[in-house]
Short mmCIF file of N, CA and C in Angstrom, two decimals:
data_model
loop_
_atom_site.label_atom_id
_atom_site.label_comp_id
_atom_site.label_asym_id
_atom_site.label_seq_id
_atom_site.Cartn_x
_atom_site.Cartn_y
_atom_site.Cartn_z
N UNK A 1 82.37 234.37 2.39
CA UNK A 1 82.81 235.57 1.72
C UNK A 1 81.87 236.71 2.09
N UNK A 2 82.45 237.83 2.43
CA UNK A 2 81.68 239.01 2.80
C UNK A 2 81.02 239.60 1.56
N UNK A 3 79.91 240.28 1.76
CA UNK A 3 79.23 240.95 0.66
C UNK A 3 79.69 242.40 0.63
N UNK A 4 80.87 242.64 0.08
CA UNK A 4 81.47 243.96 0.05
C UNK A 4 81.17 244.67 -1.26
N UNK A 5 81.14 245.98 -1.21
CA UNK A 5 81.04 246.79 -2.42
C UNK A 5 82.48 247.07 -2.86
N UNK A 6 82.96 246.25 -3.80
CA UNK A 6 84.34 246.35 -4.28
C UNK A 6 84.34 247.11 -5.59
N UNK A 7 85.11 248.17 -5.65
CA UNK A 7 85.23 248.98 -6.86
C UNK A 7 86.61 248.71 -7.47
N UNK A 8 86.63 248.39 -8.76
CA UNK A 8 87.89 248.20 -9.48
C UNK A 8 88.04 249.39 -10.43
N UNK A 9 89.22 249.97 -10.41
CA UNK A 9 89.48 251.09 -11.31
C UNK A 9 90.93 251.05 -11.80
N UNK A 10 91.15 251.71 -12.93
CA UNK A 10 92.50 251.85 -13.48
C UNK A 10 93.25 252.89 -12.64
N UNK A 11 94.53 252.63 -12.46
CA UNK A 11 95.37 253.55 -11.70
C UNK A 11 95.53 254.87 -12.43
N UNK A 12 95.70 255.92 -11.64
CA UNK A 12 95.93 257.27 -12.16
C UNK A 12 97.28 257.76 -11.65
N UNK A 13 97.76 258.85 -12.22
CA UNK A 13 99.07 259.39 -11.88
C UNK A 13 99.24 259.60 -10.37
N UNK A 14 98.20 260.07 -9.72
CA UNK A 14 98.31 260.33 -8.28
C UNK A 14 98.38 259.05 -7.43
N UNK A 15 98.25 257.88 -8.05
CA UNK A 15 98.32 256.60 -7.35
C UNK A 15 99.74 256.01 -7.30
N UNK A 16 100.71 256.69 -7.87
CA UNK A 16 102.04 256.11 -8.00
C UNK A 16 102.62 255.61 -6.67
N UNK A 17 102.61 256.42 -5.64
CA UNK A 17 103.18 256.00 -4.34
C UNK A 17 102.41 254.83 -3.75
N UNK A 18 101.10 254.82 -3.90
CA UNK A 18 100.26 253.72 -3.44
C UNK A 18 100.65 252.42 -4.15
N UNK A 19 100.85 252.49 -5.45
CA UNK A 19 101.21 251.30 -6.22
C UNK A 19 102.57 250.79 -5.80
N UNK A 20 103.53 251.68 -5.62
CA UNK A 20 104.86 251.27 -5.16
C UNK A 20 104.75 250.61 -3.79
N UNK A 21 103.89 251.13 -2.93
CA UNK A 21 103.68 250.52 -1.62
C UNK A 21 103.09 249.12 -1.75
N UNK A 22 102.13 248.95 -2.65
CA UNK A 22 101.57 247.61 -2.89
C UNK A 22 102.63 246.65 -3.44
N UNK A 23 103.45 247.14 -4.36
CA UNK A 23 104.53 246.31 -4.90
C UNK A 23 105.48 245.89 -3.78
N UNK A 24 105.76 246.80 -2.88
CA UNK A 24 106.62 246.49 -1.72
C UNK A 24 105.98 245.43 -0.82
N UNK A 25 104.69 245.59 -0.53
CA UNK A 25 103.98 244.60 0.28
C UNK A 25 103.98 243.23 -0.40
N UNK A 26 103.79 243.22 -1.72
CA UNK A 26 103.79 241.96 -2.47
C UNK A 26 105.17 241.32 -2.43
N UNK A 27 106.22 242.12 -2.56
CA UNK A 27 107.57 241.55 -2.53
C UNK A 27 107.87 240.96 -1.15
N UNK A 28 107.37 241.58 -0.11
CA UNK A 28 107.54 241.03 1.24
C UNK A 28 106.78 239.72 1.38
N UNK A 29 105.55 239.67 0.89
CA UNK A 29 104.73 238.45 0.93
C UNK A 29 105.44 237.31 0.18
N UNK A 30 106.06 237.64 -0.96
CA UNK A 30 106.74 236.64 -1.78
C UNK A 30 108.11 236.27 -1.25
N UNK A 31 108.60 236.99 -0.24
CA UNK A 31 109.93 236.73 0.28
C UNK A 31 111.03 237.24 -0.64
N UNK A 32 110.71 238.26 -1.40
CA UNK A 32 111.70 238.80 -2.35
C UNK A 32 111.95 240.29 -2.15
N UNK A 33 111.82 240.74 -0.92
CA UNK A 33 112.01 242.16 -0.60
C UNK A 33 113.39 242.65 -1.04
N UNK A 34 114.39 241.75 -0.96
CA UNK A 34 115.75 242.15 -1.34
C UNK A 34 115.89 242.41 -2.84
N UNK A 35 114.92 242.00 -3.64
CA UNK A 35 114.96 242.23 -5.08
C UNK A 35 114.18 243.48 -5.50
N UNK A 36 113.53 244.11 -4.55
CA UNK A 36 112.67 245.26 -4.86
C UNK A 36 113.49 246.46 -5.33
N UNK A 37 113.17 246.94 -6.53
CA UNK A 37 113.82 248.11 -7.10
C UNK A 37 112.80 249.16 -7.56
N UNK A 38 111.56 248.92 -7.27
CA UNK A 38 110.48 249.80 -7.74
C UNK A 38 110.56 251.17 -7.08
N UNK A 39 110.39 252.19 -7.91
CA UNK A 39 110.26 253.56 -7.43
C UNK A 39 109.10 254.21 -8.17
N UNK A 40 108.59 255.27 -7.62
CA UNK A 40 107.49 255.99 -8.27
C UNK A 40 107.95 256.54 -9.62
N UNK A 41 109.17 257.04 -9.70
CA UNK A 41 109.68 257.59 -10.95
C UNK A 41 109.78 256.51 -12.03
N UNK A 42 110.34 255.36 -11.69
CA UNK A 42 110.46 254.27 -12.67
C UNK A 42 109.08 253.77 -13.09
N UNK A 43 108.18 253.67 -12.15
CA UNK A 43 106.83 253.21 -12.46
C UNK A 43 106.13 254.21 -13.38
N UNK A 44 106.29 255.48 -13.11
CA UNK A 44 105.66 256.50 -13.95
C UNK A 44 106.12 256.39 -15.40
N UNK A 45 107.39 256.07 -15.60
CA UNK A 45 107.94 255.97 -16.95
C UNK A 45 107.32 254.81 -17.75
N UNK A 46 106.85 253.78 -17.07
CA UNK A 46 106.29 252.63 -17.77
C UNK A 46 104.76 252.60 -17.75
N UNK A 47 104.18 253.15 -16.71
CA UNK A 47 102.73 253.13 -16.55
C UNK A 47 102.05 254.27 -17.30
N UNK A 48 102.73 255.40 -17.41
CA UNK A 48 102.10 256.57 -18.02
C UNK A 48 102.83 257.07 -19.26
N UNK A 49 103.54 256.17 -19.94
CA UNK A 49 104.12 256.51 -21.23
C UNK A 49 103.06 256.21 -22.31
N UNK A 50 103.36 256.57 -23.55
CA UNK A 50 102.41 256.29 -24.64
C UNK A 50 103.05 255.41 -25.69
N UNK A 51 102.58 254.25 -25.94
CA UNK A 51 101.51 253.58 -25.19
C UNK A 51 102.06 253.04 -23.88
N UNK A 52 101.21 252.85 -22.87
CA UNK A 52 101.68 252.32 -21.59
C UNK A 52 102.27 250.92 -21.76
N UNK A 53 103.36 250.65 -21.07
CA UNK A 53 103.98 249.33 -21.12
C UNK A 53 103.34 248.38 -20.12
N UNK A 54 102.67 248.95 -19.14
CA UNK A 54 102.03 248.17 -18.08
C UNK A 54 100.79 248.92 -17.63
N UNK A 55 99.84 248.18 -17.10
CA UNK A 55 98.63 248.79 -16.55
C UNK A 55 98.43 248.28 -15.14
N UNK A 56 97.75 249.07 -14.33
CA UNK A 56 97.47 248.70 -12.95
C UNK A 56 96.00 248.91 -12.66
N UNK A 57 95.40 247.88 -12.06
CA UNK A 57 94.04 247.97 -11.54
C UNK A 57 94.13 248.08 -10.03
N UNK A 58 93.31 248.91 -9.45
CA UNK A 58 93.23 249.04 -7.99
C UNK A 58 91.85 248.58 -7.53
N UNK A 59 91.83 247.82 -6.46
CA UNK A 59 90.58 247.38 -5.85
C UNK A 59 90.36 248.23 -4.60
N UNK A 60 89.18 248.83 -4.52
CA UNK A 60 88.85 249.69 -3.39
C UNK A 60 87.61 249.19 -2.67
N UNK A 61 87.64 249.28 -1.37
CA UNK A 61 86.50 248.99 -0.52
C UNK A 61 86.32 250.21 0.38
N UNK A 62 85.14 250.78 0.37
CA UNK A 62 84.83 251.98 1.16
C UNK A 62 85.84 253.10 0.88
N UNK A 63 86.22 253.24 -0.40
CA UNK A 63 87.12 254.30 -0.80
C UNK A 63 88.59 254.08 -0.49
N UNK A 64 88.93 252.91 0.06
CA UNK A 64 90.33 252.63 0.43
C UNK A 64 90.85 251.50 -0.45
N UNK A 65 92.01 251.71 -1.06
CA UNK A 65 92.63 250.69 -1.89
C UNK A 65 93.10 249.54 -1.00
N UNK A 66 92.71 248.31 -1.37
CA UNK A 66 93.05 247.13 -0.57
C UNK A 66 93.76 246.05 -1.39
N UNK A 67 93.92 246.30 -2.69
CA UNK A 67 94.60 245.32 -3.53
C UNK A 67 94.87 245.90 -4.90
N UNK A 68 95.72 245.20 -5.64
CA UNK A 68 96.05 245.66 -6.98
C UNK A 68 96.40 244.50 -7.90
N UNK A 69 96.32 244.78 -9.19
CA UNK A 69 96.77 243.86 -10.22
C UNK A 69 97.59 244.67 -11.20
N UNK A 70 98.79 244.19 -11.52
CA UNK A 70 99.67 244.84 -12.47
C UNK A 70 99.84 243.89 -13.64
N UNK A 71 99.57 244.35 -14.86
CA UNK A 71 99.59 243.46 -16.01
C UNK A 71 100.04 244.19 -17.27
N UNK A 72 100.37 243.41 -18.28
CA UNK A 72 100.77 243.97 -19.56
C UNK A 72 100.33 243.04 -20.68
N UNK A 73 100.45 243.54 -21.89
CA UNK A 73 100.09 242.75 -23.06
C UNK A 73 101.22 241.80 -23.40
N UNK A 74 100.83 240.65 -23.90
CA UNK A 74 101.79 239.69 -24.45
C UNK A 74 101.16 239.11 -25.70
N UNK A 75 101.81 238.15 -26.29
CA UNK A 75 101.31 237.59 -27.54
C UNK A 75 101.66 236.11 -27.60
N UNK A 76 100.76 235.33 -28.15
CA UNK A 76 101.01 233.91 -28.35
C UNK A 76 101.10 233.62 -29.84
N UNK A 77 102.27 233.15 -30.25
CA UNK A 77 102.42 232.77 -31.65
C UNK A 77 101.61 231.51 -31.95
N UNK A 78 101.44 230.65 -30.96
CA UNK A 78 100.65 229.43 -31.16
C UNK A 78 99.18 229.75 -31.41
N UNK A 79 98.67 230.73 -30.69
CA UNK A 79 97.27 231.14 -30.87
C UNK A 79 97.13 232.22 -31.94
N UNK A 80 98.23 232.88 -32.26
CA UNK A 80 98.25 234.10 -33.08
C UNK A 80 97.20 235.09 -32.57
N UNK A 81 97.28 235.30 -31.25
CA UNK A 81 96.39 236.24 -30.57
C UNK A 81 97.15 236.98 -29.49
N UNK A 82 96.68 238.17 -29.17
CA UNK A 82 97.24 238.85 -28.00
C UNK A 82 96.85 238.10 -26.73
N UNK A 83 97.61 238.31 -25.68
CA UNK A 83 97.35 237.71 -24.37
C UNK A 83 97.61 238.77 -23.31
N UNK A 84 97.27 238.45 -22.07
CA UNK A 84 97.61 239.33 -20.95
C UNK A 84 98.53 238.56 -20.01
N UNK A 85 99.55 239.24 -19.55
CA UNK A 85 100.46 238.69 -18.55
C UNK A 85 100.19 239.43 -17.24
N UNK A 86 99.74 238.69 -16.25
CA UNK A 86 99.47 239.24 -14.92
C UNK A 86 100.75 239.12 -14.11
N UNK A 87 101.42 240.24 -13.89
CA UNK A 87 102.70 240.20 -13.19
C UNK A 87 102.50 240.16 -11.68
N UNK A 88 101.53 240.91 -11.19
CA UNK A 88 101.26 240.94 -9.75
C UNK A 88 99.77 240.95 -9.50
N UNK A 89 99.35 240.16 -8.53
CA UNK A 89 98.00 240.22 -7.98
C UNK A 89 98.20 240.15 -6.48
N UNK A 90 97.74 241.18 -5.78
CA UNK A 90 97.97 241.22 -4.34
C UNK A 90 96.77 241.85 -3.64
N UNK A 91 96.35 241.20 -2.57
CA UNK A 91 95.27 241.72 -1.72
C UNK A 91 95.82 241.74 -0.29
N UNK A 92 95.62 242.85 0.39
CA UNK A 92 96.10 242.96 1.77
C UNK A 92 95.46 241.89 2.64
N UNK A 93 96.23 241.37 3.58
CA UNK A 93 95.84 240.22 4.39
C UNK A 93 94.43 240.32 4.99
N UNK A 94 94.05 241.43 5.62
CA UNK A 94 92.71 241.46 6.23
C UNK A 94 91.56 241.33 5.24
N UNK A 95 91.83 241.57 3.95
CA UNK A 95 90.78 241.55 2.93
C UNK A 95 90.77 240.26 2.12
N UNK A 96 91.70 239.36 2.37
CA UNK A 96 91.75 238.11 1.61
C UNK A 96 90.55 237.25 1.95
N UNK A 97 90.04 236.54 0.97
CA UNK A 97 88.89 235.68 1.16
C UNK A 97 87.57 236.41 1.14
N UNK A 98 87.59 237.69 0.77
CA UNK A 98 86.37 238.50 0.77
C UNK A 98 85.92 238.89 -0.63
N UNK A 99 86.54 238.30 -1.65
CA UNK A 99 86.12 238.58 -3.02
C UNK A 99 86.93 239.62 -3.76
N UNK A 100 87.92 240.20 -3.11
CA UNK A 100 88.70 241.26 -3.75
C UNK A 100 89.54 240.69 -4.89
N UNK A 101 90.26 239.60 -4.64
CA UNK A 101 91.06 238.98 -5.69
C UNK A 101 90.20 238.52 -6.85
N UNK A 102 89.05 237.95 -6.55
CA UNK A 102 88.12 237.51 -7.59
C UNK A 102 87.66 238.70 -8.42
N UNK A 103 87.35 239.82 -7.77
CA UNK A 103 86.91 241.02 -8.49
C UNK A 103 88.01 241.53 -9.42
N UNK A 104 89.26 241.51 -8.96
CA UNK A 104 90.37 241.94 -9.81
C UNK A 104 90.52 241.01 -11.02
N UNK A 105 90.47 239.70 -10.80
CA UNK A 105 90.59 238.76 -11.91
C UNK A 105 89.42 238.87 -12.88
N UNK A 106 88.24 239.07 -12.35
CA UNK A 106 87.06 239.22 -13.21
C UNK A 106 87.20 240.44 -14.11
N UNK A 107 87.67 241.54 -13.55
CA UNK A 107 87.86 242.76 -14.33
C UNK A 107 88.92 242.52 -15.40
N UNK A 108 89.99 241.84 -15.02
CA UNK A 108 91.05 241.51 -15.97
C UNK A 108 90.52 240.61 -17.08
N UNK A 109 89.67 239.65 -16.73
CA UNK A 109 89.06 238.77 -17.73
C UNK A 109 88.18 239.57 -18.69
N UNK A 110 87.49 240.58 -18.20
CA UNK A 110 86.68 241.43 -19.08
C UNK A 110 87.57 242.19 -20.06
N UNK A 111 88.71 242.67 -19.59
CA UNK A 111 89.66 243.34 -20.49
C UNK A 111 90.14 242.35 -21.54
N UNK A 112 90.50 241.14 -21.11
CA UNK A 112 90.98 240.11 -22.04
C UNK A 112 89.90 239.77 -23.07
N UNK A 113 88.71 239.63 -22.62
CA UNK A 113 87.61 239.29 -23.52
C UNK A 113 87.37 240.41 -24.53
N UNK A 114 87.39 241.65 -24.08
CA UNK A 114 87.09 242.78 -24.97
C UNK A 114 88.20 243.07 -25.96
N UNK A 115 89.40 242.56 -25.72
CA UNK A 115 90.53 242.79 -26.62
C UNK A 115 90.95 241.51 -27.35
N UNK A 116 90.06 240.51 -27.34
CA UNK A 116 90.27 239.25 -28.05
C UNK A 116 91.54 238.53 -27.62
N UNK A 117 91.84 238.56 -26.34
CA UNK A 117 93.00 237.84 -25.83
C UNK A 117 92.71 236.35 -25.77
N UNK A 118 93.71 235.57 -26.13
CA UNK A 118 93.57 234.12 -26.12
C UNK A 118 93.76 233.51 -24.75
N UNK A 119 94.46 234.21 -23.87
CA UNK A 119 94.67 233.69 -22.53
C UNK A 119 95.22 234.77 -21.60
N UNK A 120 95.11 234.48 -20.32
CA UNK A 120 95.73 235.28 -19.26
C UNK A 120 96.70 234.32 -18.57
N UNK A 121 97.94 234.76 -18.38
CA UNK A 121 98.94 233.90 -17.75
C UNK A 121 99.64 234.63 -16.62
N UNK A 122 100.15 233.83 -15.68
CA UNK A 122 100.94 234.37 -14.58
C UNK A 122 101.65 233.21 -13.91
N UNK A 123 102.51 233.55 -12.99
CA UNK A 123 103.19 232.52 -12.22
C UNK A 123 102.67 232.54 -10.79
N UNK A 124 102.86 231.42 -10.13
CA UNK A 124 102.50 231.32 -8.72
C UNK A 124 103.57 230.49 -8.03
N UNK A 125 103.95 230.91 -6.85
CA UNK A 125 104.93 230.17 -6.07
C UNK A 125 104.36 228.81 -5.71
N UNK A 126 105.14 227.76 -5.94
CA UNK A 126 104.65 226.40 -5.68
C UNK A 126 104.33 226.17 -4.21
N UNK A 127 104.89 226.98 -3.32
CA UNK A 127 104.61 226.86 -1.89
C UNK A 127 103.39 227.66 -1.44
N UNK A 128 102.76 228.37 -2.36
CA UNK A 128 101.61 229.21 -2.03
C UNK A 128 100.32 228.42 -2.26
N UNK A 129 100.06 227.45 -1.39
CA UNK A 129 98.89 226.58 -1.54
C UNK A 129 97.57 227.36 -1.54
N UNK A 130 97.39 228.36 -0.66
CA UNK A 130 96.13 229.11 -0.73
C UNK A 130 95.97 229.85 -2.06
N UNK A 131 97.07 230.40 -2.57
CA UNK A 131 97.03 231.08 -3.86
C UNK A 131 96.68 230.13 -4.98
N UNK A 132 97.30 228.96 -4.98
CA UNK A 132 97.02 227.96 -6.01
C UNK A 132 95.55 227.55 -5.96
N UNK A 133 95.03 227.30 -4.76
CA UNK A 133 93.63 226.91 -4.61
C UNK A 133 92.70 228.03 -5.11
N UNK A 134 93.05 229.27 -4.79
CA UNK A 134 92.25 230.42 -5.24
C UNK A 134 92.24 230.48 -6.77
N UNK A 135 93.40 230.36 -7.40
CA UNK A 135 93.47 230.44 -8.85
C UNK A 135 92.70 229.31 -9.52
N UNK A 136 92.82 228.11 -8.98
CA UNK A 136 92.08 226.98 -9.55
C UNK A 136 90.58 227.20 -9.44
N UNK A 137 90.15 227.80 -8.34
CA UNK A 137 88.73 228.10 -8.15
C UNK A 137 88.22 229.08 -9.20
N UNK A 138 89.12 229.93 -9.70
CA UNK A 138 88.75 230.92 -10.72
C UNK A 138 88.77 230.33 -12.13
N UNK A 139 89.19 229.08 -12.26
CA UNK A 139 89.21 228.44 -13.58
C UNK A 139 90.60 228.27 -14.16
N UNK A 140 91.63 228.63 -13.41
CA UNK A 140 93.01 228.50 -13.91
C UNK A 140 93.45 227.04 -13.88
N UNK A 141 94.23 226.68 -14.87
CA UNK A 141 94.91 225.39 -14.87
C UNK A 141 96.33 225.65 -14.40
N UNK A 142 96.83 224.85 -13.46
CA UNK A 142 98.20 224.98 -12.99
C UNK A 142 99.04 224.04 -13.84
N UNK A 143 99.91 224.60 -14.65
CA UNK A 143 100.74 223.81 -15.55
C UNK A 143 101.98 223.36 -14.78
N UNK A 144 101.97 222.13 -14.34
CA UNK A 144 103.00 221.59 -13.45
C UNK A 144 104.41 221.68 -14.02
N UNK A 145 104.55 221.49 -15.32
CA UNK A 145 105.90 221.46 -15.87
C UNK A 145 106.56 222.83 -15.97
N UNK A 146 105.76 223.90 -16.02
CA UNK A 146 106.35 225.23 -16.08
C UNK A 146 105.80 226.20 -15.03
N UNK A 147 104.86 225.72 -14.25
CA UNK A 147 104.31 226.51 -13.15
C UNK A 147 103.73 227.85 -13.58
N UNK A 148 103.00 227.83 -14.67
CA UNK A 148 102.32 229.03 -15.15
C UNK A 148 100.82 228.80 -15.01
N UNK A 149 100.12 229.80 -14.54
CA UNK A 149 98.66 229.73 -14.44
C UNK A 149 98.07 230.29 -15.73
N UNK A 150 96.96 229.69 -16.15
CA UNK A 150 96.40 230.12 -17.42
C UNK A 150 94.87 230.07 -17.35
N UNK A 151 94.26 231.15 -17.80
CA UNK A 151 92.82 231.17 -18.05
C UNK A 151 92.68 231.45 -19.53
N UNK A 152 92.03 230.54 -20.25
CA UNK A 152 91.93 230.74 -21.69
C UNK A 152 90.58 230.28 -22.21
N UNK A 153 90.36 230.59 -23.49
CA UNK A 153 89.13 230.16 -24.15
C UNK A 153 87.88 230.59 -23.42
N UNK A 154 86.98 229.63 -23.27
CA UNK A 154 85.69 229.93 -22.65
C UNK A 154 85.82 230.29 -21.17
N UNK A 155 86.92 229.90 -20.53
CA UNK A 155 87.11 230.25 -19.12
C UNK A 155 87.22 231.77 -18.93
N UNK A 156 87.76 232.49 -19.93
CA UNK A 156 87.81 233.96 -19.84
C UNK A 156 86.40 234.51 -19.81
N UNK A 157 85.58 234.08 -20.75
CA UNK A 157 84.20 234.56 -20.80
C UNK A 157 83.44 234.13 -19.55
N UNK A 158 83.67 232.91 -19.11
CA UNK A 158 82.98 232.42 -17.91
C UNK A 158 83.32 233.28 -16.70
N UNK A 159 84.59 233.58 -16.51
CA UNK A 159 85.01 234.41 -15.38
C UNK A 159 84.50 235.85 -15.54
N UNK A 160 84.61 236.36 -16.74
CA UNK A 160 84.18 237.75 -16.99
C UNK A 160 82.69 237.93 -16.73
N UNK A 161 81.94 236.88 -16.91
CA UNK A 161 80.49 236.99 -16.79
C UNK A 161 79.93 236.31 -15.56
N UNK A 162 80.79 235.98 -14.58
CA UNK A 162 80.32 235.35 -13.32
C UNK A 162 79.39 236.27 -12.59
#
């Protein structure tokens, strides 16, 4: 892993086109380009409304955005706690394996920890072996029966404080 200076920041209004481009790249990676309906206008309505329905983190290296995480709040009745749902995590191919994805997840874990979230959940394509290995390395359990990734309990604090 390279020793990069990775900066994570919350998206701003001027990032809308960049985020839509990342969503497009992610849909191509997932093989779901034909399902892409994202536009800057639609994203603005959900990302910058009050309260925001979704949040976006951008990962930057040398001032250039190289990855993003799109997430929202959820809730677990079993835990009776708020949770975070990670809808998208994407790092551009040349930057994979350099700590960018880890930095995004760590930042997300800090948000979860500071807001008393009981878990972070997301899905992963069963054919994405590198993605599955990456998530497991971060402390996620792959739930075989429903294919949801989960970081919960002490694993949130552990990741947030790595």
